[in-house]
mmCIF file of C-alpha atoms and ligand atoms in Angstrom:
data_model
loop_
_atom_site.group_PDB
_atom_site.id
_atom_site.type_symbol
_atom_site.label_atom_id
_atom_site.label_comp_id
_atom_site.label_asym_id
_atom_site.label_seq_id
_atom_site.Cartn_x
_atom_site.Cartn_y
_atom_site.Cartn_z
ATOM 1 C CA UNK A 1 36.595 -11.126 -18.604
ATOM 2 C CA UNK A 2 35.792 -7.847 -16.015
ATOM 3 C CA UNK A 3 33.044 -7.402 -14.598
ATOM 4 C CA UNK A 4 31.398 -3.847 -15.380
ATOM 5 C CA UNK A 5 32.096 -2.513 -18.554
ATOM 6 C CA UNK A 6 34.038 0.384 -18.630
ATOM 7 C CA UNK A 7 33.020 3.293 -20.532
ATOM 8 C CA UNK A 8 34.777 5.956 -21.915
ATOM 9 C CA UNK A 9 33.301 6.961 -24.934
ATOM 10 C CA UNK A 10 31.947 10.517 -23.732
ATOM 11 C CA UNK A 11 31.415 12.478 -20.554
ATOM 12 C CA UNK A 12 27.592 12.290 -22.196
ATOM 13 C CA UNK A 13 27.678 8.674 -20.369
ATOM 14 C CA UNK A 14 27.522 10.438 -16.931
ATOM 15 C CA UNK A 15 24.628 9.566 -14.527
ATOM 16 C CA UNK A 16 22.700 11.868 -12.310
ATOM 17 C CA UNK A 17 24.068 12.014 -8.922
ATOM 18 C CA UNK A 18 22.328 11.336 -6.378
ATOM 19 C CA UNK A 19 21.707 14.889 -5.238
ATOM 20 C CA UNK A 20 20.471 15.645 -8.536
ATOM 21 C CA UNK A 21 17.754 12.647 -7.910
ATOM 22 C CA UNK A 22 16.828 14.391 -4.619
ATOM 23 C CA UNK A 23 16.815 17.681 -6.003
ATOM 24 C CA UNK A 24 14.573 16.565 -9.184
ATOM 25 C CA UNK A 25 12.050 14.293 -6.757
ATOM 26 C CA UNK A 26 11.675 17.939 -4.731
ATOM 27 C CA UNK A 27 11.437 20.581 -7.731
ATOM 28 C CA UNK A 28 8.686 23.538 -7.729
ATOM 29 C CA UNK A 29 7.714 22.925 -10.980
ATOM 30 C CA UNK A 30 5.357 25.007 -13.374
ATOM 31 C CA UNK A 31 4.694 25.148 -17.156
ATOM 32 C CA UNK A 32 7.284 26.149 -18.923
ATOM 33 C CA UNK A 33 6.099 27.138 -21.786
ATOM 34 C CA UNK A 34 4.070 29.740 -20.123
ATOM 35 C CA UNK A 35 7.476 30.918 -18.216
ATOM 36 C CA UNK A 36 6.085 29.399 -14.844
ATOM 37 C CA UNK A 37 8.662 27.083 -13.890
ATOM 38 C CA UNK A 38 10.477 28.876 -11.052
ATOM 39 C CA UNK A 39 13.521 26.353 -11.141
ATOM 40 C CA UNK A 40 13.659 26.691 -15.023
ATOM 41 C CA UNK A 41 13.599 30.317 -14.479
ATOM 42 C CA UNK A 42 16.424 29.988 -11.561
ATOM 43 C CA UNK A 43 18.574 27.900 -13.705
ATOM 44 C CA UNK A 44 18.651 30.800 -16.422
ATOM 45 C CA UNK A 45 19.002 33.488 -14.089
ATOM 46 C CA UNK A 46 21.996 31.659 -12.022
ATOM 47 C CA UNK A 47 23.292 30.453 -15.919
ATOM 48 C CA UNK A 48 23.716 33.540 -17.075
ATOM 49 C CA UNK A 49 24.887 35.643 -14.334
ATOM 50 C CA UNK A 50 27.607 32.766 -14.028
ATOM 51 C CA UNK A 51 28.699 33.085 -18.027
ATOM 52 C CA UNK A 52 28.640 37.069 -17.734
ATOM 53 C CA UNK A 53 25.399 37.483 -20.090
ATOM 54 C CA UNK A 54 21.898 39.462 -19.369
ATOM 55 C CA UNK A 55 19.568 36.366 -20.951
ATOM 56 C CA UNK A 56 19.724 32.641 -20.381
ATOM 57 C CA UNK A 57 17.205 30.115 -22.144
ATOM 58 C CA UNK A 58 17.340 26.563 -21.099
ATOM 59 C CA UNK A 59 17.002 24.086 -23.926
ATOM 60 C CA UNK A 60 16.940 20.146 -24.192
ATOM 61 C CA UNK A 61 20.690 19.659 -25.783
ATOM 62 C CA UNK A 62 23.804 21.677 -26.664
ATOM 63 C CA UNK A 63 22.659 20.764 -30.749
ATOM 64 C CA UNK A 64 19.407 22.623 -30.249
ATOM 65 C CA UNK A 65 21.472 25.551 -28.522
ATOM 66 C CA UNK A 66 23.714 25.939 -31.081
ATOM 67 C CA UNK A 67 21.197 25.774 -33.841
ATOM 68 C CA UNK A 68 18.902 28.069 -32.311
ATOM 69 C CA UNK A 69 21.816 30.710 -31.497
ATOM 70 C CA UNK A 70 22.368 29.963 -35.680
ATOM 71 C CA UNK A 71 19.129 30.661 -36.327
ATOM 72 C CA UNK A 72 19.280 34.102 -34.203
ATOM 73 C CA UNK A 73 22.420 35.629 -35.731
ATOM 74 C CA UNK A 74 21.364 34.774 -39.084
ATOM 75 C CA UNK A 75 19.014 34.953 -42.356
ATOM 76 C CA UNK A 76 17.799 32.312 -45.031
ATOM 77 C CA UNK A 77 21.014 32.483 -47.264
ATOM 78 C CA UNK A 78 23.567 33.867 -45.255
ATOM 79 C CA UNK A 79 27.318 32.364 -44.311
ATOM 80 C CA UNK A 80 28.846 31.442 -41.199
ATOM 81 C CA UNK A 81 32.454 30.431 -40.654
ATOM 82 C CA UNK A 82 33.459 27.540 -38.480
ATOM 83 C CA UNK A 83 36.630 25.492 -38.208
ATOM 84 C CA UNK A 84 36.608 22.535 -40.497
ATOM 85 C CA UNK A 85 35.849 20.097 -37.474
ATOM 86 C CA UNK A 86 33.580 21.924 -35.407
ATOM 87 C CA UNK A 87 30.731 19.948 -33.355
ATOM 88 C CA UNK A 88 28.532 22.999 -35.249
ATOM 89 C CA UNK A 89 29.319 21.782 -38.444
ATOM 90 C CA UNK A 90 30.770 18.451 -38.186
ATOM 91 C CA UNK A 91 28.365 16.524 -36.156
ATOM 92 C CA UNK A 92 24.913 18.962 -36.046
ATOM 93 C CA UNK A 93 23.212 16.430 -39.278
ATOM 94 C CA UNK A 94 23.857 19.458 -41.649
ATOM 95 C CA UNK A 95 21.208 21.524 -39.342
ATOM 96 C CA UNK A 96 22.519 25.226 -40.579
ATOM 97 C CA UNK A 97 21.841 24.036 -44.251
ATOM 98 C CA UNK A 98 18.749 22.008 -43.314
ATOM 99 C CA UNK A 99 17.158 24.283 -40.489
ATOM 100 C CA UNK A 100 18.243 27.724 -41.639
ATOM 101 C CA UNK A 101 19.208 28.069 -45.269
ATOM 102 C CA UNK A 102 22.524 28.958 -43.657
ATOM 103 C CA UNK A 103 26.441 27.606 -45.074
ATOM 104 C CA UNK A 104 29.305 27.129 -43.385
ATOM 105 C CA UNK A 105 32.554 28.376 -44.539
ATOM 106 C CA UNK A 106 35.055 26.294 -43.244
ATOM 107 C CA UNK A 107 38.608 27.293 -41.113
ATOM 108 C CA UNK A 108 41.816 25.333 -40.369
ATOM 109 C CA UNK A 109 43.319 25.489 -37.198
ATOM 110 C CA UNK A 110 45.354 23.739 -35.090
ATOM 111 C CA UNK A 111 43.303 21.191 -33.219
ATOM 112 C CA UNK A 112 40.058 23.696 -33.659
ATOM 113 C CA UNK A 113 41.932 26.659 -32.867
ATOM 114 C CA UNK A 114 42.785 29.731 -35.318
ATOM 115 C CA UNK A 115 43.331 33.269 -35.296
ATOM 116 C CA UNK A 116 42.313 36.627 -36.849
ATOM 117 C CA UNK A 117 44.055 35.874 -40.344
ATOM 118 C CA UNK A 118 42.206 32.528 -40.955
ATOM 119 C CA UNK A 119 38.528 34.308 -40.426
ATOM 120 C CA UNK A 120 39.816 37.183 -42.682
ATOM 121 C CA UNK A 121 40.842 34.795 -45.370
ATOM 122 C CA UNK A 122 37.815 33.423 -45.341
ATOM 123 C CA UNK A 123 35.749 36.999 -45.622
ATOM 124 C CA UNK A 124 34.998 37.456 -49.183
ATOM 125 C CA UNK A 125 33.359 40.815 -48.945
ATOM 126 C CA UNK A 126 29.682 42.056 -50.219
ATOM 127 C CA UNK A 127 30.162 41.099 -53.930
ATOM 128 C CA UNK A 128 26.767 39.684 -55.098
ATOM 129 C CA UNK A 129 28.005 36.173 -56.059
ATOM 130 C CA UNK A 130 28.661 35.730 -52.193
ATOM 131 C CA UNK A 131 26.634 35.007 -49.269
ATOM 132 C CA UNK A 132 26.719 37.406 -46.444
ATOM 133 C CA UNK A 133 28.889 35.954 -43.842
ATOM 134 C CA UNK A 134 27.322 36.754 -40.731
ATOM 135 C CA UNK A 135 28.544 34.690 -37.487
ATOM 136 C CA UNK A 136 31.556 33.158 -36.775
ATOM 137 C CA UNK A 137 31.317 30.002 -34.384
ATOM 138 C CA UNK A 138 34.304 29.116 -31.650
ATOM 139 C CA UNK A 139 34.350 25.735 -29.524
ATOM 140 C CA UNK A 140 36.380 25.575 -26.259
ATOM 141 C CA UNK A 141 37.008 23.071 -24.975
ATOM 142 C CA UNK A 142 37.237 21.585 -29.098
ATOM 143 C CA UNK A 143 36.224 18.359 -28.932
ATOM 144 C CA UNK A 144 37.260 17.038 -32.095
ATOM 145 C CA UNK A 145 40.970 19.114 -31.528
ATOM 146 C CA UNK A 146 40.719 16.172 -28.213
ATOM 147 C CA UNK A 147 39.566 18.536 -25.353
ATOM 148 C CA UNK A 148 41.987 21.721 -26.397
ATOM 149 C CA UNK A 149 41.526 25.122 -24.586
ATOM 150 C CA UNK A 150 41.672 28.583 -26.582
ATOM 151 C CA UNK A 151 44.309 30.816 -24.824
ATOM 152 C CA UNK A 152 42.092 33.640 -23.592
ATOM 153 C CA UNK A 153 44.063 36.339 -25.400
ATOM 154 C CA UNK A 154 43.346 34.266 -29.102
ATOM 155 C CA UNK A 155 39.895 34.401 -28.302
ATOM 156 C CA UNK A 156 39.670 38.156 -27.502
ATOM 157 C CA UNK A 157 41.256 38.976 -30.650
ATOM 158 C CA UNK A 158 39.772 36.663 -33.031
ATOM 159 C CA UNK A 159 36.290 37.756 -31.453
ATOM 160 C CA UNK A 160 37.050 41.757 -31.721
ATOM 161 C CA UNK A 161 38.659 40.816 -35.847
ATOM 162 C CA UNK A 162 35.159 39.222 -36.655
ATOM 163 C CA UNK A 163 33.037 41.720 -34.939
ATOM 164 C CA UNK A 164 35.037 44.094 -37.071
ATOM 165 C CA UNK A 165 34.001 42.352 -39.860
ATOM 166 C CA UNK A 166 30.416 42.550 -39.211
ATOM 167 C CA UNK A 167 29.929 39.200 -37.606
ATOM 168 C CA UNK A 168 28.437 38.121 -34.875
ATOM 169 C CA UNK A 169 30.224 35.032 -32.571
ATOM 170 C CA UNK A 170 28.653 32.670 -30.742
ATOM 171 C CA UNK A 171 30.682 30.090 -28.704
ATOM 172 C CA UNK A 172 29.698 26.390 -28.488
ATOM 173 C CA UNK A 173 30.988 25.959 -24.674
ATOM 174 C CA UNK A 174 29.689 22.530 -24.372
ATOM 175 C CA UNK A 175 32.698 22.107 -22.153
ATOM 176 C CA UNK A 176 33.527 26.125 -20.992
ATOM 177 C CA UNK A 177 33.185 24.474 -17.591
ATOM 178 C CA UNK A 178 36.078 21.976 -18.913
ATOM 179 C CA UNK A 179 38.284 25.184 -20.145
ATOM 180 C CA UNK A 180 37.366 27.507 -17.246
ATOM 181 C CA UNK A 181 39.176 24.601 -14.823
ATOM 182 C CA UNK A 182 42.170 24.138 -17.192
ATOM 183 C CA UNK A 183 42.883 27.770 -17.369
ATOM 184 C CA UNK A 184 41.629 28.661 -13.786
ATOM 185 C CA UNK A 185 39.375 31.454 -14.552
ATOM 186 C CA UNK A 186 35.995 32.365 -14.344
ATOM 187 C CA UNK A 187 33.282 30.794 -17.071
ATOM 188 C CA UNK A 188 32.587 34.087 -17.507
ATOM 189 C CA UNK A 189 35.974 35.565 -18.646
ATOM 190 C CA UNK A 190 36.105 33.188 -21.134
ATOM 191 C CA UNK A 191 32.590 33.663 -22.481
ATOM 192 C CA UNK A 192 32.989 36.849 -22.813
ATOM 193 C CA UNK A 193 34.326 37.794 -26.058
ATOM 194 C CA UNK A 194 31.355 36.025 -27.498
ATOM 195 C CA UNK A 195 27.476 37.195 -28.389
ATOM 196 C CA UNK A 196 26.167 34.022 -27.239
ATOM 197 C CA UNK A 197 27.138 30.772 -25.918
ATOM 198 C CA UNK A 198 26.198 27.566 -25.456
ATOM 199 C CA UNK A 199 27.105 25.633 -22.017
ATOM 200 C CA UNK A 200 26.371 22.121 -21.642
ATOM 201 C CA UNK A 201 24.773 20.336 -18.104
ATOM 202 C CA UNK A 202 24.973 17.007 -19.255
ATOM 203 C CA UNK A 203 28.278 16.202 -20.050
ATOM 204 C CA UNK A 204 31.330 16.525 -17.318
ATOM 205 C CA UNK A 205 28.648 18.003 -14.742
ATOM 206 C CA UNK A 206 26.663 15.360 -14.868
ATOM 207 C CA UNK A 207 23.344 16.385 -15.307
ATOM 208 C CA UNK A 208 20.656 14.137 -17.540
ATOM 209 C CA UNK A 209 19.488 16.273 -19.649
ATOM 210 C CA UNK A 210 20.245 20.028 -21.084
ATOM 211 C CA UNK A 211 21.875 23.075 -21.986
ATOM 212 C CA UNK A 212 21.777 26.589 -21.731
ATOM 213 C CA UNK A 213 22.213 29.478 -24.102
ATOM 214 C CA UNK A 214 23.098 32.721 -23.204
ATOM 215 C CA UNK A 215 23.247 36.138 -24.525
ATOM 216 C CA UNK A 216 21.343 39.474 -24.979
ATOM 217 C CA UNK A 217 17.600 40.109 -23.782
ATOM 218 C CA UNK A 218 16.360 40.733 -26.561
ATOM 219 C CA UNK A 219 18.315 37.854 -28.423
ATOM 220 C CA UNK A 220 17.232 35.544 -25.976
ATOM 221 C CA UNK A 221 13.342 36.384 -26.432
ATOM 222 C CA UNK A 222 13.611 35.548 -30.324
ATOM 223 C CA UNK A 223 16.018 32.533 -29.090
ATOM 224 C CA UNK A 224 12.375 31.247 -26.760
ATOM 225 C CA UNK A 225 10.661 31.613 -30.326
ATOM 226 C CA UNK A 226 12.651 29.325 -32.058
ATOM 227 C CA UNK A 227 12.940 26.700 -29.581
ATOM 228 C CA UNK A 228 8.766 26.294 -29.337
ATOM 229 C CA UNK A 229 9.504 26.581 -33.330
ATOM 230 C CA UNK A 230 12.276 23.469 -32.958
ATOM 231 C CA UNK A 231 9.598 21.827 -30.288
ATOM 232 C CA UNK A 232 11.896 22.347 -27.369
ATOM 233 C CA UNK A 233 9.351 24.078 -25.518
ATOM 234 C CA UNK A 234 9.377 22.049 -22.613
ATOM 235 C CA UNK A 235 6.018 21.954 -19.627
ATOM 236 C CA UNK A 236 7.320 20.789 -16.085
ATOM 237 C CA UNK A 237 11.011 20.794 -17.194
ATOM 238 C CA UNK A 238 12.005 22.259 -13.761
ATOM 239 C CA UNK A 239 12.523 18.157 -12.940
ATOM 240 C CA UNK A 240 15.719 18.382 -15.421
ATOM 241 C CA UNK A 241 16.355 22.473 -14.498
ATOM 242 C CA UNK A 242 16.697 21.156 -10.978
ATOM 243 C CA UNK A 243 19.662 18.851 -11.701
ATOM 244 C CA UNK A 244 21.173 21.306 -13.773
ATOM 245 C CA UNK A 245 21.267 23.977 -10.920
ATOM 246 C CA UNK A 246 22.906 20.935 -8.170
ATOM 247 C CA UNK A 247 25.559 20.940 -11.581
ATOM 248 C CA UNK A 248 25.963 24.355 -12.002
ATOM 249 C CA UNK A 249 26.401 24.839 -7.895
ATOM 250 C CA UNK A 250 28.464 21.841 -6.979
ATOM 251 C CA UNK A 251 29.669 19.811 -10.030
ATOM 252 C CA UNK A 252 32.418 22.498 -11.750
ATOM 253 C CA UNK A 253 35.108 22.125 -9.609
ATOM 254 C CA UNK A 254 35.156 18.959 -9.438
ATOM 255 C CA UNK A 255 36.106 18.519 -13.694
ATOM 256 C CA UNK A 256 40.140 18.756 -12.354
ATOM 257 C CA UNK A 257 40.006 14.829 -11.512
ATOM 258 C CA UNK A 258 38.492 14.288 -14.838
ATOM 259 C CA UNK A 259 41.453 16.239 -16.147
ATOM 260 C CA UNK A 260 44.063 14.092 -14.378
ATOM 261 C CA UNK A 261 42.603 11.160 -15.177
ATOM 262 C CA UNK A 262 43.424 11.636 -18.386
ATOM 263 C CA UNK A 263 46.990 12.847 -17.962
ATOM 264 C CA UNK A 264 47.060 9.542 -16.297
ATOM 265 C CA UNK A 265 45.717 7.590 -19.263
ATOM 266 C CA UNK A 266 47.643 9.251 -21.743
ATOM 267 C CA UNK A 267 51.251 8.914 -19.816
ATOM 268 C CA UNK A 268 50.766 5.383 -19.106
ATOM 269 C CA UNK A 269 49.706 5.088 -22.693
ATOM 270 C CA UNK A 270 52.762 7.101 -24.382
ATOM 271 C CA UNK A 271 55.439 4.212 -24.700
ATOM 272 C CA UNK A 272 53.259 1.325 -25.436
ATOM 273 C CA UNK A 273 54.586 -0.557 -28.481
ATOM 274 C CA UNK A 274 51.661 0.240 -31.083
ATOM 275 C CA UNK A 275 49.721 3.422 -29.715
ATOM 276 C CA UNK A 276 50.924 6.634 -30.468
ATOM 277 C CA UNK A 277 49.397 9.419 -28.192
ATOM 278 C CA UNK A 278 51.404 12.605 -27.099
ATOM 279 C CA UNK A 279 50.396 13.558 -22.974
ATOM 280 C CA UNK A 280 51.803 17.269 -24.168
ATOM 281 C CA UNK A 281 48.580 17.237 -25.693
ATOM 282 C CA UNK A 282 46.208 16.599 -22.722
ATOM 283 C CA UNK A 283 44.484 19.627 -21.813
ATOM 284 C CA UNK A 284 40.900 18.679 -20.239
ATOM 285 C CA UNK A 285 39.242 15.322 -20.060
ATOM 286 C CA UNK A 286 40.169 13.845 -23.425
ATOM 287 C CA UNK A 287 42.764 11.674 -24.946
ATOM 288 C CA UNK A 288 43.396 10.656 -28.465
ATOM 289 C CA UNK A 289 44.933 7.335 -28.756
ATOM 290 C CA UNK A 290 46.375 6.601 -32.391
ATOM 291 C CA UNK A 291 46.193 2.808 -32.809
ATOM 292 C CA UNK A 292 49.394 2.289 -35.316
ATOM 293 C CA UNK A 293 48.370 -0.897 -37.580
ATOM 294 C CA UNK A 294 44.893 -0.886 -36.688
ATOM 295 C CA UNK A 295 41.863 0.641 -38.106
ATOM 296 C CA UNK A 296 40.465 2.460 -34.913
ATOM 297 C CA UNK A 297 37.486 0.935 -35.606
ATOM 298 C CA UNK A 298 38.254 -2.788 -35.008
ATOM 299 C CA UNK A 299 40.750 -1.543 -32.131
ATOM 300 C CA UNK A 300 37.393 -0.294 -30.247
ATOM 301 C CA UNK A 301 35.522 -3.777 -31.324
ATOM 302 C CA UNK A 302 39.122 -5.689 -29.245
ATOM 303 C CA UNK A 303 38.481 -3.284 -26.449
ATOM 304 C CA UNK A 304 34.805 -3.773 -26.376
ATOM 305 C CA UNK A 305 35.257 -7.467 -25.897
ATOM 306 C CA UNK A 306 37.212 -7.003 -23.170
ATOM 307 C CA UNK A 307 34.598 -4.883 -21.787
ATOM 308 C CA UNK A 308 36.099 -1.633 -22.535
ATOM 309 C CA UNK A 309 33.898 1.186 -24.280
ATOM 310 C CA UNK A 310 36.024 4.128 -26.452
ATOM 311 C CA UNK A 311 34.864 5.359 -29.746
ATOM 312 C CA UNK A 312 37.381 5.777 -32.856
ATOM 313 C CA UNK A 313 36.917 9.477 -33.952
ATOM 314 C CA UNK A 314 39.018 9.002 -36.928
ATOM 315 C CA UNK A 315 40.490 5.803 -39.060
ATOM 316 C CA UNK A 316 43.236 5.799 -37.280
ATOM 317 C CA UNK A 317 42.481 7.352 -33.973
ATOM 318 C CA UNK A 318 40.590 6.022 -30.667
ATOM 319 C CA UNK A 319 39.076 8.965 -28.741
ATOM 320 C CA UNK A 320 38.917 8.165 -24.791
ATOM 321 C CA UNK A 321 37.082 10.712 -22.297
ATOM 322 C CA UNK A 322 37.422 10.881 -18.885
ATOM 323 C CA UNK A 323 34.467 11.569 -16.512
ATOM 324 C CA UNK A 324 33.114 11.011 -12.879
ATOM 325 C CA UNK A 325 31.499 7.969 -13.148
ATOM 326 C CA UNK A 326 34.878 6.206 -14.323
ATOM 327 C CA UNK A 327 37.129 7.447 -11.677
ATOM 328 C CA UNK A 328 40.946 6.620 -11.410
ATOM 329 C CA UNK A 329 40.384 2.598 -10.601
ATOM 330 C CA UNK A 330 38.408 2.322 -13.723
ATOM 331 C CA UNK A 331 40.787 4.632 -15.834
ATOM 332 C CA UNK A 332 43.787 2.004 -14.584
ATOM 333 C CA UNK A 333 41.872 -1.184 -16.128
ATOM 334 C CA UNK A 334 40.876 1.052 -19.202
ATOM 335 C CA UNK A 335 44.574 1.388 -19.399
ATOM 336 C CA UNK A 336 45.642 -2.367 -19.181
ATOM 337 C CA UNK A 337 42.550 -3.168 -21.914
ATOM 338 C CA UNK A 338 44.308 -0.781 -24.403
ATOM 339 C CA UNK A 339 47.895 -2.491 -23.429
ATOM 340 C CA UNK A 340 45.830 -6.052 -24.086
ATOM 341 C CA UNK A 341 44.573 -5.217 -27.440
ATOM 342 C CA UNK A 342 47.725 -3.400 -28.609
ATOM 343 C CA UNK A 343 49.784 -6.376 -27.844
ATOM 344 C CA UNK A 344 48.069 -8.790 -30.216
ATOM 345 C CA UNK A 345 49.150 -8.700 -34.026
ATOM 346 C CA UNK A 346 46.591 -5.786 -35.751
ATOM 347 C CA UNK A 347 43.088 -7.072 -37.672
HETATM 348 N N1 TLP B 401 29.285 15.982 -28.309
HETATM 349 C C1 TLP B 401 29.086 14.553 -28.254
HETATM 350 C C2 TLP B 401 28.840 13.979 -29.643
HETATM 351 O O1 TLP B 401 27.850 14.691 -30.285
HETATM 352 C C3 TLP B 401 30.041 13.953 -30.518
HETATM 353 C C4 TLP B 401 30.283 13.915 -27.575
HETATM 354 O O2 TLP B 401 30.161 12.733 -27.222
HETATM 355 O O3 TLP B 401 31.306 14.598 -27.398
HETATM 356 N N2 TLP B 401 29.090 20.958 -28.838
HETATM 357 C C5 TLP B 401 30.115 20.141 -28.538
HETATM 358 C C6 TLP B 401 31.495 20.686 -28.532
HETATM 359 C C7 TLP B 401 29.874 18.799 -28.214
HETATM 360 O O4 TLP B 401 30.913 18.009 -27.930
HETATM 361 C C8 TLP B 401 28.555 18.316 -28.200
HETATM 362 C C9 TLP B 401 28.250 16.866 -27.929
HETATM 363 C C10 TLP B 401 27.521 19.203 -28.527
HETATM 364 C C11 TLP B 401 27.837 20.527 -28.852
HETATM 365 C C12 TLP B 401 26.081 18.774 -28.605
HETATM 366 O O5 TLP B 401 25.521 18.468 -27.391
HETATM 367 P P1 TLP B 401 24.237 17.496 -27.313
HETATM 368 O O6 TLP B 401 24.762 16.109 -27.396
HETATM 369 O O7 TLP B 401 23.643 17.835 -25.991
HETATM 370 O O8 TLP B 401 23.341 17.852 -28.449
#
């Protein structure tokens, strides 16, 4: 039996670094509410000039971004269109239907990708019996597609088809900083085809707690509105700002070990009797492991024992995500725990 477990389940596990202690024990902090925190107000300035877009409002997680950026580009009523397993839709707890009258239309893609044809099969036009569609929601990196990048030139014309269409797009970029790395190019190239996104601190970068949204002035000002509205308005939250600057600076570059460490996993994982997972398909820091005879879900209990921590994500499908507090050593034993459990008969 190892010692300390070892846990893969998200890049959400991360810990502050210890910069991002010092630099939270030493923030100028104000209230926030009353637009006085200077490091809240330097994280959204430095945010948004880094993802190309005039406004930046930081809020408490990448749900309450998205939702609010829902809220924003949308009336009691309307539509939106999302692929079929986006984070928006798939794991927000229904919050477009529940928070803002709003349904989603759904896409097919491969592994959360599409292109102009699927969001113009979906457009129904302004007969009465419809709901207006209004937005159109993109995820890179996808998380449920297991960490897959949008080629740049997909996004550009899927975003210009729906503006064309009358919709607005906002783009969950819980892991741009993930996508950016893969594809080598700036957060902000990749951002840009979009109204709004949505960047996450506190997943690969490390930071404890937070998110920023991004997008137009004047968006932005109604976007402060709905986050007092949602009870995100946060007092001294240049504590948490300050780590999420030390992440923004320092922490980006950093996501191309994550990457290889799961090329790593998923190569030394390809031919072992049992799993089934294709390294072809590695683009960023996740793997998806398909466990053969077992139900995913007792496959993580067998690796939990073990001491071993990886989520399934589907029946027959273990989800493993690499991140800087499990670096290579730790991604090795990870690997011999999933050779361990695979060898015994399935349960
Ligand atoms: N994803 C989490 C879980 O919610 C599934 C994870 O462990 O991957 N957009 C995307 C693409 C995400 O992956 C996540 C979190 C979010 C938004 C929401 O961020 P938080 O957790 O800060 O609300």
């Amino acid at each position: 039996m190892p010692g300390r477990v070892i846990d893969l389940r998200s890049d959400t596990v991360t810990r502050p670094t210890p910069e991002m202690r010092r630099a939270m024990a030493e923030a100028e902090v104000g209230d926030d509410v009353y637009g006085e925190d200077p490091t809240v107000n330097l994280l959204e300035a430095e945010a948004a000039a880094l993802l190309g877009k005039p406004a930046g409002l930081f809020v408490p997680s990448g749900t309450m971004g998205n939702q609010i950026a829902v809220l924003c580009h949308t009336e009691r009523g309307d539509e939106m269109l999302a692929h079929e397993e986006s984070h928006v839709y798939y794991y927000e707890a229904g919050a477009p239907a529940l928070l803002g009258g709003v349904s989603v239309r759904l896409l097919r893609g491969d592994r959360g990708r599409f292109g102009p044809e699927e969001v113009a099969s979906a457009l129904r036009g302004g007969n009465v019996h419809f709901p207006r569609a209004r937005l159109l929601a993109v995820e890179n990196t996808h998380n449920r597609g297991g960490g897959s990048v949008w080629e740049p030139e997909r996004m550009r014309a899927v975003a210009a088809f729906a503006r064309g269409a009358g919709l607005a797009v906002h783009l969950d970029g819980a892991r741009l900083w993930n996508a950016a790395v893969a594809l080598d190019r700036p957060p902000a190239d990749l951002a840009a085809p979009a109204d709004t996104v949505m960047c996450c601190l506190s997943k690969g970068l490390c930071a404890p707690v937070g998110s920023v949204l991004c997008g137009p002035g004047d968006l932005i000002g109604r976007a402060r509105r709905y986050r007092k509205a949602l009870g995100g308005g946060m007092r001294q939250a240049g504590v948490l700002a300050a780590a999420g600057l030390v992440a923004l600076r320092t922490m980006r570059a950093r996501l191309a070990e994550d990457h290889a460490n799961a090329r790593f996993v998923a190569e030394a994982l390809a031919d072992v009797p049992g799993l089934e997972v294709d390294p072809g398909e590695v683009e960023t820091n996740m793997v998806r492991v398909g466990t053969g005879g077992w139900p995913a879900a007792r496959f993580s209990q067998a690796l939990r024992e073990i001491g071993v921590l990886a989520n399934a994500s589907a029946e027959r499908t273990i989800r493993v995500v690499t991140h800087h507090d499990a670096p290579r050593a730790d991604c090795e034993r990870a690997v011999a725990a999933f050779r361990a459990v695979a060898a015994q008969p399935a349960r």
